[in-house]
Coordinates of C-alpha atoms in Angstrom, one line a residue:
M42 CA -12.6 30.2 37.7
E43 CA -9.1 32.1 36.0
K44 CA -9.3 29.7 33.6
L45 CA -12.6 30.6 32.7
R46 CA -13.0 34.2 33.1
E47 CA -9.6 34.1 30.7
L48 CA -11.6 31.8 28.3
V49 CA -14.7 34.2 28.2
N50 CA -12.9 36.8 27.3
V51 CA -11.1 35.6 24.4
V52 CA -14.0 34.6 23.6
T53 CA -15.6 38.3 24.4
R54 CA -12.6 39.4 22.3
N55 CA -13.2 38.1 19.6
K56 CA -17.2 38.4 19.0
I57 CA -17.9 35.3 17.8
K58 CA -21.2 35.7 15.3
A59 CA -21.5 32.4 13.6
I60 CA -19.0 29.5 13.2
E61 CA -19.6 28.8 9.3
I62 CA -20.2 24.8 8.5
I63 CA -21.2 23.0 6.6
G64 CA -24.6 20.2 7.5
Y65 CA -26.5 22.3 10.1
S66 CA -27.7 25.4 7.9
S67 CA -31.6 26.8 8.5
D68 CA -31.3 27.1 4.5
N69 CA -30.7 24.2 2.6
Q70 CA -31.9 26.2 -0.5
T71 CA -28.8 28.2 -0.8
K72 CA -26.5 27.7 -4.4
I73 CA -23.4 26.4 -1.1
N74 CA -25.5 23.8 0.2
Q75 CA -26.8 23.1 -3.0
L76 CA -23.7 22.7 -4.5
Y77 CA -22.6 20.2 -1.1
E78 CA -25.4 17.9 -2.0
G79 CA -24.4 17.7 -5.2
I80 CA -21.1 16.3 -5.1
K81 CA -22.0 14.4 -2.3
T82 CA -24.8 12.7 -4.3
G83 CA -22.5 12.2 -7.4
A84 CA -25.4 14.4 -9.3
Y85 CA -22.3 16.7 -10.0
Q86 CA -19.7 14.9 -11.4
N87 CA -17.9 18.0 -13.0
D88 CA -17.5 21.7 -12.7
S89 CA -19.5 22.2 -16.2
E90 CA -22.4 20.2 -14.6
A91 CA -22.1 22.2 -11.6
F92 CA -22.0 25.2 -13.3
E93 CA -24.9 24.7 -15.8
D94 CA -27.2 23.4 -13.1
L95 CA -26.8 26.2 -10.9
Y96 CA -26.5 29.2 -12.3
E97 CA -28.5 28.6 -16.0
G98 CA -28.3 30.7 -18.5
D99 CA -25.5 32.8 -16.8
C100 CA -22.6 33.1 -18.4
S101 CA -19.9 34.9 -16.1
K102 CA -18.5 31.7 -14.2
N103 CA -16.8 33.6 -11.6
S104 CA -20.0 34.0 -8.6
Y105 CA -19.2 29.7 -8.9
Y106 CA -15.6 30.1 -8.7
K107 CA -16.6 32.3 -5.5
L108 CA -19.5 29.3 -4.3
K109 CA -16.7 26.8 -5.1
F110 CA -14.4 28.9 -2.6
S111 CA -16.6 29.7 -0.3
L112 CA -17.9 25.6 0.2
R113 CA -14.3 25.0 0.4
E114 CA -13.0 27.4 3.5
R115 CA -16.4 26.1 5.1
L116 CA -15.2 22.9 4.4
Y117 CA -12.2 23.1 6.2
N118 CA -14.2 24.9 9.2
T119 CA -16.3 21.5 9.2
V120 CA -13.4 19.6 9.5
F121 CA -12.2 20.7 13.2
F122 CA -16.2 19.5 14.0
I123 CA -15.1 15.8 12.8
D124 CA -16.1 13.4 15.4
I125 CA -12.4 12.1 16.2
K126 CA -13.9 9.4 18.8
N127 CA -15.7 7.2 15.6
S128 CA -15.1 3.6 15.6
K129 CA -13.4 3.5 12.0
Y130 CA -10.0 5.2 13.7
S131 CA -7.9 3.1 15.7
D132 CA -6.8 4.1 19.2
I133 CA -3.7 4.6 18.3
K134 CA -5.3 7.0 15.4
Q135 CA -7.8 8.5 17.6
T136 CA -5.1 9.6 20.4
Q137 CA -3.0 11.4 17.6
L138 CA -5.7 13.3 16.2
Y139 CA -6.8 14.4 19.5
V140 CA -3.1 15.2 20.0
Q141 CA -2.9 17.1 16.9
K142 CA -6.2 18.8 17.8
M143 CA -4.9 19.4 21.1
I144 CA -2.0 21.0 20.1
S145 CA -4.1 24.1 17.2
L146 CA -5.9 25.5 20.4
F147 CA -2.9 25.4 22.5
N148 CA -1.6 27.7 19.8
L149 CA -4.4 29.3 19.2
L150 CA -4.9 29.7 22.6
K151 CA -1.3 31.6 23.1
A152 CA -1.6 33.6 20.4
K153 CA -4.9 35.1 21.6
G154 CA -3.2 35.7 25.5
A155 CA -5.1 32.8 27.2
T156 CA -1.8 31.7 28.5
I157 CA -2.8 30.0 31.5
N158 CA -5.4 27.9 29.6
A159 CA -3.0 26.8 26.6
I160 CA -0.2 26.0 28.7
S161 CA -2.5 23.5 30.9
I162 CA -3.4 22.1 27.5
G163 CA 0.2 21.4 26.5
E164 CA 1.3 20.6 29.7
K165 CA -1.2 17.3 29.5
V166 CA -0.7 16.8 25.8
I167 CA 2.6 16.2 26.1
K168 CA 2.3 12.9 28.7
T169 CA -0.1 12.0 26.0
A170 CA 2.0 12.0 23.1
I171 CA 5.4 10.4 25.8
D172 CA 2.8 8.0 26.3
Y173 CA 2.0 7.0 23.0
E174 CA 5.6 8.0 20.8
F175 CA 4.4 10.6 19.3
V176 CA 8.2 12.3 18.7
L177 CA 7.5 15.4 17.0
E178 CA 4.5 16.1 18.7
V179 CA 6.8 15.3 22.2
V180 CA 9.9 17.8 20.4
Y181 CA 7.1 20.5 19.3
L182 CA 5.8 21.2 22.9
A183 CA 8.6 20.8 24.9
R184 CA 9.9 23.2 23.0
R185 CA 7.4 25.9 23.9
L186 CA 7.2 24.7 27.3
R187 CA 11.2 25.1 28.3
S188 CA 10.2 28.5 26.7
H189 CA 7.6 29.6 28.7
Y190 CA 8.8 28.3 31.9
A191 CA 12.5 29.4 31.1
L192 CA 11.4 33.6 29.9
V193 CA 8.3 33.7 30.7
V194 CA 7.6 32.4 34.6
G195 CA 11.2 31.9 35.8
N196 CA 10.7 28.3 37.0
R197 CA 14.1 26.9 36.4
K198 CA 13.0 23.2 37.5
K199 CA 10.4 22.8 34.9
Y200 CA 12.4 24.7 32.5
L201 CA 15.7 22.3 33.2
Y202 CA 12.8 19.3 32.9
Y203 CA 11.8 20.7 29.5
H204 CA 15.1 21.2 28.2
E205 CA 15.8 17.2 29.3
L206 CA 13.1 16.0 27.5
L207 CA 13.7 18.1 24.5
K208 CA 17.7 16.7 23.9
K209 CA 16.6 13.3 24.6
Y210 CA 13.6 13.3 22.2
Q211 CA 15.4 15.7 19.5
K212 CA 17.6 12.8 19.5
V213 CA 14.7 9.8 18.7
A214 CA 13.7 12.1 16.1
E215 CA 16.9 12.0 14.3
A216 CA 17.4 7.8 14.7
E217 CA 13.2 7.4 13.3
A218 CA 14.0 10.2 10.3
T219 CA 16.6 8.8 9.6
A220 CA 15.9 5.2 9.8
E221 CA 12.1 6.2 7.8
G222 CA 14.6 7.9 4.8
Y223 CA 16.6 5.4 4.5
F224 CA 14.0 2.9 4.3
Y225 CA 11.8 5.0 2.1
D226 CA 15.0 5.6 -0.6
L227 CA 14.5 0.7 -0.7
A228 CA 11.3 1.4 -1.2
S229 CA 11.9 3.9 -3.7
L230 CA 14.4 1.2 -5.9
Y231 CA 12.0 -1.4 -5.0
I232 CA 9.1 0.5 -6.4
K233 CA 10.8 1.1 -9.9
N234 CA 11.6 -2.0 -10.8
K235 CA 10.8 -5.7 -9.1
S236 CA 13.4 -7.7 -10.2
T237 CA 16.4 -5.4 -8.1
K238 CA 17.1 -6.8 -5.8
R239 CA 21.2 -7.2 -5.7
K240 CA 21.6 -3.0 -4.8
I241 CA 18.9 -3.7 -2.2
A242 CA 21.0 -6.0 -0.3
Q243 CA 24.1 -3.7 -0.4
L244 CA 21.8 -0.3 0.6
A245 CA 20.7 -1.9 3.3
T246 CA 23.4 -3.5 4.5
S247 CA 25.5 0.1 5.5
Y248 CA 22.1 1.8 6.3
L249 CA 22.0 -1.1 9.3
E250 CA 25.8 -0.2 10.0
D251 CA 24.9 3.0 10.1
L252 CA 21.7 3.0 12.1
D253 CA 23.9 0.4 14.5
T254 CA 25.9 3.7 15.5
F255 CA 22.6 5.8 17.3
R256 CA 22.7 5.8 20.9
I257 CA 19.8 6.9 21.8
E258 CA 18.0 6.5 25.1
L259 CA 14.4 5.4 24.2
E260 CA 14.1 2.9 21.0
T261 CA 10.6 3.9 19.7
S262 CA 8.1 0.9 18.4
S263 CA 8.2 3.0 14.5
F264 CA 12.4 2.9 14.6
Y265 CA 12.4 -0.5 15.2
Y266 CA 9.7 -0.7 13.0
Y267 CA 11.6 0.8 9.9
K268 CA 15.1 -0.8 11.1
T269 CA 13.2 -4.5 10.7
M270 CA 12.1 -3.3 7.4
I271 CA 15.3 -2.5 6.0
S272 CA 16.9 -6.1 7.5
I273 CA 13.6 -7.7 5.6
S274 CA 14.7 -5.5 3.1
L275 CA 18.8 -7.1 3.0
Q276 CA 17.0 -10.6 3.8
M277 CA 14.8 -10.5 0.4
G278 CA 18.2 -9.2 -1.9
L279 CA 20.1 -12.3 -0.7
N280 CA 16.9 -14.7 -1.8
D281 CA 16.9 -16.5 1.4
Y282 CA 13.2 -16.4 2.9
Q283 CA 13.9 -18.7 5.9
K284 CA 15.8 -15.9 7.2
T285 CA 13.4 -13.0 6.5
L286 CA 10.4 -15.2 7.8
E287 CA 12.3 -15.5 10.9
I288 CA 13.0 -12.0 11.5
C289 CA 9.1 -11.4 10.8
D290 CA 8.2 -13.5 13.5
K291 CA 10.8 -12.2 16.3
S292 CA 9.7 -8.6 15.4
L293 CA 5.8 -9.1 15.7
S294 CA 6.9 -11.0 19.3
R295 CA 9.0 -7.7 20.4
L296 CA 6.4 -5.3 19.0
E297 CA 4.2 -6.8 21.3
E298 CA 6.4 -5.5 24.2
F299 CA 5.9 -1.6 23.1
K300 CA 3.8 -0.3 25.3
V301 CA 1.5 1.6 22.7
R302 CA 1.0 -1.5 19.7
N303 CA 1.8 0.1 16.3
T304 CA -0.9 -1.1 14.3
R305 CA 0.6 0.1 11.7
A306 CA 4.1 -2.0 12.0
F307 CA 2.1 -5.0 13.1
M308 CA 0.3 -5.0 9.5
I309 CA 3.3 -4.8 7.2
I310 CA 5.6 -6.8 9.0
S311 CA 2.6 -9.4 8.4
F312 CA 2.6 -8.4 4.7
Q313 CA 5.9 -9.5 4.2
K314 CA 5.1 -13.4 6.5
I315 CA 2.7 -13.5 4.2
A316 CA 5.4 -12.7 0.8
C317 CA 7.5 -15.6 2.8
C318 CA 5.4 -18.4 3.0
I319 CA 4.2 -17.8 -0.8
Q320 CA 7.8 -17.7 -1.3
L321 CA 8.8 -20.8 1.1
K322 CA 5.2 -22.9 -0.4
L323 CA 3.8 -22.7 3.4
Y324 CA 0.8 -22.6 2.7
K325 CA -1.0 -23.5 6.8
E326 CA 0.9 -20.9 8.0
G327 CA 0.1 -17.9 5.9
E328 CA -3.7 -18.8 5.9
E329 CA -3.0 -18.7 9.9
V330 CA -1.6 -15.4 9.6
I331 CA -4.0 -13.8 6.9
Q332 CA -6.8 -14.9 8.6
K333 CA -5.8 -13.8 11.6
Y334 CA -5.5 -10.3 10.0
L335 CA -8.9 -10.6 8.1
K336 CA -10.6 -10.5 11.5
L337 CA -9.0 -6.9 12.1
I338 CA -8.5 -5.2 9.5
P339 CA -11.6 -3.3 8.4
P340 CA -13.6 -5.3 5.2
G341 CA -13.1 -2.7 1.6
I342 CA -10.0 -0.7 3.1
F343 CA -6.8 -0.9 1.1
N344 CA -4.7 -3.1 3.0
W345 CA -7.9 -5.2 2.9
F346 CA -7.4 -5.8 -0.8
K347 CA -3.8 -5.9 -0.3
V348 CA -4.5 -9.2 2.6
Y349 CA -6.2 -10.3 -1.2
E350 CA -3.7 -9.4 -2.9
L351 CA -1.5 -12.1 -1.0
H352 CA -4.0 -15.0 -0.7
L353 CA -4.9 -14.8 -3.8
T354 CA -0.9 -15.1 -4.4
L355 CA -0.6 -17.6 -2.5
C356 CA -3.2 -20.0 -3.5
L357 CA -2.0 -20.2 -6.9
H358 CA 1.6 -21.3 -5.2
T359 CA 0.2 -23.8 -3.1
G360 CA -2.3 -25.2 -6.2
A361 CA -5.1 -24.3 -3.7
Y362 CA -6.8 -23.3 -6.8
E363 CA -10.6 -23.4 -6.3
K364 CA -9.5 -20.9 -3.4
A365 CA -7.8 -19.1 -5.6
K366 CA -11.2 -18.1 -7.4
E367 CA -12.8 -17.7 -4.4
V368 CA -10.3 -15.6 -2.8
Y369 CA -10.7 -13.5 -6.2
D370 CA -14.4 -13.3 -6.2
Q371 CA -14.6 -12.1 -2.7
A372 CA -12.7 -9.5 -3.7
T373 CA -14.5 -8.2 -6.6
K374 CA -17.3 -8.5 -5.9
H375 CA -16.8 -5.8 -2.7
A376 CA -18.4 -3.0 -3.0
K377 CA -15.8 -0.8 -3.2
F378 CA -13.7 -2.5 -5.6
K379 CA -13.9 0.4 -8.2
K380 CA -13.0 2.8 -5.7
L381 CA -9.5 1.4 -6.1
P382 CA -6.9 3.4 -8.0
E383 CA -6.5 2.4 -11.4
F384 CA -3.3 0.4 -10.7
S385 CA -5.3 -1.6 -8.0
R386 CA -7.8 -2.6 -10.6
E387 CA -5.9 -3.4 -13.3
I388 CA -3.4 -6.1 -10.1
W389 CA -6.9 -7.9 -10.0
K390 CA -7.6 -8.0 -13.7
I391 CA -3.8 -9.7 -14.6
Y392 CA -5.8 -12.4 -11.2
Q393 CA -8.9 -12.7 -13.8
A394 CA -6.7 -13.7 -16.8
W395 CA -4.3 -16.6 -15.0
I396 CA -8.2 -17.5 -12.9
H397 CA -8.8 -17.5 -16.3
F398 CA -6.4 -19.2 -17.5
L399 CA -7.1 -22.2 -14.8
M400 CA -10.7 -22.4 -15.6
L401 CA -9.5 -23.0 -19.7
A402 CA -7.3 -25.6 -18.2
G403 CA -9.9 -28.0 -15.8
K404 CA -7.9 -27.1 -12.4
I405 CA -10.7 -24.7 -11.3
K406 CA -14.5 -25.6 -12.2
M407 CA -16.4 -22.7 -14.6
P408 CA -19.8 -22.7 -14.1
A409 CA -21.4 -22.5 -17.5
N410 CA -23.4 -19.4 -17.7
K411 CA -19.5 -17.6 -16.6
R412 CA -18.0 -18.7 -20.0
K413 CA -18.1 -16.2 -21.9
K414 CA -17.8 -13.4 -19.0
F415 CA -13.6 -13.3 -19.9
R416 CA -12.7 -12.3 -23.1
V417 CA -9.2 -12.1 -24.3
G418 CA -9.8 -9.4 -26.8
K419 CA -10.1 -7.0 -23.8
F420 CA -7.7 -8.5 -22.2
L421 CA -5.8 -7.8 -24.5
N422 CA -6.4 -4.7 -25.3
E423 CA -7.0 -2.8 -21.7
V424 CA -4.1 -4.2 -19.9
P425 CA -1.4 -4.0 -22.8
T426 CA 2.5 -4.6 -21.3
F427 CA 5.4 -2.7 -21.9
S428 CA 4.0 0.6 -20.9
K429 CA 7.1 2.1 -18.1
D430 CA 4.4 2.9 -15.3
K431 CA 3.4 -1.3 -14.5
R432 CA 6.0 -1.3 -11.5
G433 CA 7.3 -4.8 -13.2
L434 CA 3.8 -6.0 -13.9
N435 CA 5.0 -7.1 -17.3
I436 CA 5.5 -10.4 -17.4
P437 CA 2.8 -11.5 -15.7
I438 CA 1.0 -9.9 -18.2
L439 CA 3.1 -11.2 -21.4
I440 CA 3.0 -14.1 -20.2
A441 CA -0.7 -14.9 -19.2
Q442 CA -1.2 -12.5 -22.9
I443 CA 0.1 -15.6 -24.7
V444 CA -0.9 -18.2 -22.7
L445 CA -4.5 -17.5 -23.0
L446 CA -3.5 -17.1 -27.0
L447 CA -1.9 -20.4 -27.3
Q448 CA -5.5 -21.9 -24.9
K449 CA -7.9 -20.3 -27.6
K450 CA -5.8 -21.4 -30.3
K451 CA -5.0 -17.5 -31.6
Y452 CA -1.4 -18.8 -33.2
D453 CA -1.3 -16.1 -36.1
A454 CA -2.1 -13.3 -32.5
I455 CA 1.2 -15.4 -30.8
L456 CA 3.2 -15.2 -34.2
N457 CA 3.0 -11.5 -34.3
R458 CA 3.9 -10.9 -31.5
V459 CA 7.0 -12.7 -31.3
E460 CA 9.3 -10.1 -33.1
A461 CA 7.5 -7.2 -29.7
I462 CA 8.8 -10.2 -26.8
Q463 CA 12.6 -11.0 -28.3
K464 CA 13.0 -7.3 -28.2
Y465 CA 11.2 -7.1 -24.2
K466 CA 13.6 -10.3 -23.5
S467 CA 16.1 -8.8 -25.0
R468 CA 16.0 -5.2 -23.4
Y469 CA 14.1 -5.6 -19.9
L470 CA 14.4 -9.3 -18.7
D471 CA 18.6 -9.5 -18.5
K472 CA 19.7 -13.1 -16.8
E473 CA 21.5 -11.8 -13.5
N474 CA 18.2 -10.1 -12.0
N475 CA 15.3 -11.9 -14.2
F476 CA 17.1 -15.3 -14.6
R477 CA 13.7 -17.0 -13.9
S478 CA 11.5 -15.0 -16.3
N479 CA 14.5 -15.0 -18.8
L480 CA 14.5 -18.7 -18.9
F481 CA 10.7 -18.8 -19.9
I482 CA 10.1 -16.5 -22.1
R483 CA 12.8 -18.4 -24.1
M484 CA 11.2 -22.1 -23.5
L485 CA 7.5 -19.7 -24.4
L486 CA 9.1 -18.4 -27.7
H487 CA 10.2 -22.0 -28.6
I488 CA 6.7 -22.8 -29.0
P489 CA 6.0 -20.8 -32.3
K490 CA 9.3 -21.4 -33.4
H491 CA 8.6 -25.5 -33.9
N492 CA 5.1 -25.2 -34.6
F493 CA 3.0 -25.2 -31.8
S494 CA 4.2 -29.3 -31.4
H495 CA 4.4 -31.0 -28.2
H496 CA 7.0 -33.6 -29.2
A497 CA 9.3 -31.1 -30.4
V498 CA 8.6 -27.9 -27.9
T499 CA 9.0 -30.4 -24.9
K500 CA 12.2 -32.2 -26.6
K501 CA 13.9 -28.3 -27.2
T502 CA 12.9 -27.1 -24.1
K503 CA 14.0 -29.8 -22.0
K504 CA 17.7 -28.2 -20.8
L505 CA 15.9 -24.8 -20.4
F506 CA 13.4 -26.3 -18.0
S507 CA 15.8 -28.7 -16.5
R508 CA 17.9 -24.6 -15.6
L509 CA 14.8 -23.5 -14.4
Q510 CA 14.0 -25.9 -11.7
E511 CA 17.6 -25.4 -10.5
V512 CA 17.1 -21.4 -9.4
P513 CA 13.8 -22.2 -7.4
L514 CA 11.5 -19.4 -6.9
E515 CA 12.5 -19.4 -2.6
V516 CA 16.4 -18.7 -4.1
A517 CA 15.4 -16.7 -7.2
N518 CA 17.1 -13.3 -7.7
Q519 CA 13.4 -11.3 -8.2
S520 CA 10.1 -10.6 -6.1
H521 CA 7.4 -13.1 -5.2
D522 CA 4.8 -12.0 -7.2
L523 CA 6.2 -11.5 -10.5
E524 CA 5.4 -15.1 -11.3
I525 CA 1.4 -15.0 -10.2
L526 CA 1.6 -19.1 -10.9
P527 CA 4.7 -20.6 -10.5
Y528 CA 6.4 -21.0 -13.5
E529 CA 6.5 -24.7 -13.1
D530 CA 3.0 -25.3 -12.7
T531 CA 2.4 -22.9 -16.1
W532 CA 4.2 -24.8 -18.6
E533 CA 3.0 -28.2 -16.9
I534 CA -0.2 -26.8 -18.2
I535 CA 0.9 -25.1 -21.8
L536 CA 2.2 -29.0 -22.3
Q537 CA -1.0 -29.9 -21.4
E538 CA -2.5 -27.5 -23.7
L539 CA 0.1 -28.6 -27.2
K540 CA -0.9 -31.9 -26.7
R541 CA -4.6 -30.6 -27.9
V542 CA -3.2 -28.6 -30.3
R543 CA -4.6 -29.4 -34.3
R544 CA -3.8 -27.3 -36.7

């Protein structure tokens, strides 16, 4: 009864008259509900459309801006009433949201003087946070509970318990934050330039050495995950995909031993395993991982499309071209495909170009009613090269443009691009970090140079092709996703196309 009496007093003192939330108003004709419904249904795409509909004939927008502010505040209030037990959340995500919600309640009750309820909630929630390895939440609550039992209650036994708990988890938090920071540093280098790997390997080595100096009582799944990702970055930087595959398998087994299943860690490391299977052309093993995770991921979320990207690449690298087309269709026909970020949809435009290339080459069956669906000219205009934000995609874009123009016998268009291609090669494709791409672009440049002659091009590129084969994809100093279709396979198709050339 004491807890209830305390809560009743808090609520009575604050005299709650109404909770302003969205979705339960008895008057749906108010402007605030009309604005909410208009945004929800897509009737209002911008401020101008909303203002003109809600305040027709009004020249001043002050009322509209106040309305937007009120709606925003009510939406903030409504967020607190969202059902965190919704099935779209994983168990660990539901628990994390629950812990955050209860910490907010802990702080609110403490601020309002409901100390008995606040401490009861805090002690209950900190146990959940410990069980689920929510390290920062443990640190936060332990610090406040320590203060309460030292200064308010004077309970030395509980004070010392939370004091020791705080010291333990502060060390764990420092270790996690350091490992996380090191991983982000490596990831930022990769995003900027997918072909820079030597620097990543050097940094990864030093970061692992530093992380080995940490002495913590508790190794969390998050710390283990970040350390594993750094190890993977190191081995990929050394082009040792067999060793990387072994690390992935070992890490996935180790993650099973943790009390709480770290779904994110499983997912990301599995992605790396699929990347290894692509490099090593292990179709069956890669397919097994993909099918396993497609059963666990809700269709249409960002990671679902990411798995499909990897699946498509695996198919293209192992010659499963018909399956590649099937994977492409399943992804791009999904209802949520159009809601993907622009950079993600651009990647799929590049995949479409390569699928079309394989269709024209007779490697994939192309129904007669879909022959005109892909337009090379539109691809050239919509997916231009040389922009700074391509994040390493320039190479497959550039090559796709050349091979498609060749198939369409647009020789003048290829000749017009020669100078730009040569400049791009000399500026961005250094032999050390882009050896295979550098070689392949040089091979492509021989095509217009030798008047699109199959015999002459084959003869002049023989040594270059041999050098390409000497440095296969699995040992090349470049990312697996630079070659959407392996250069050896692409070149074989190009030579077949040149046999059909009649100028």
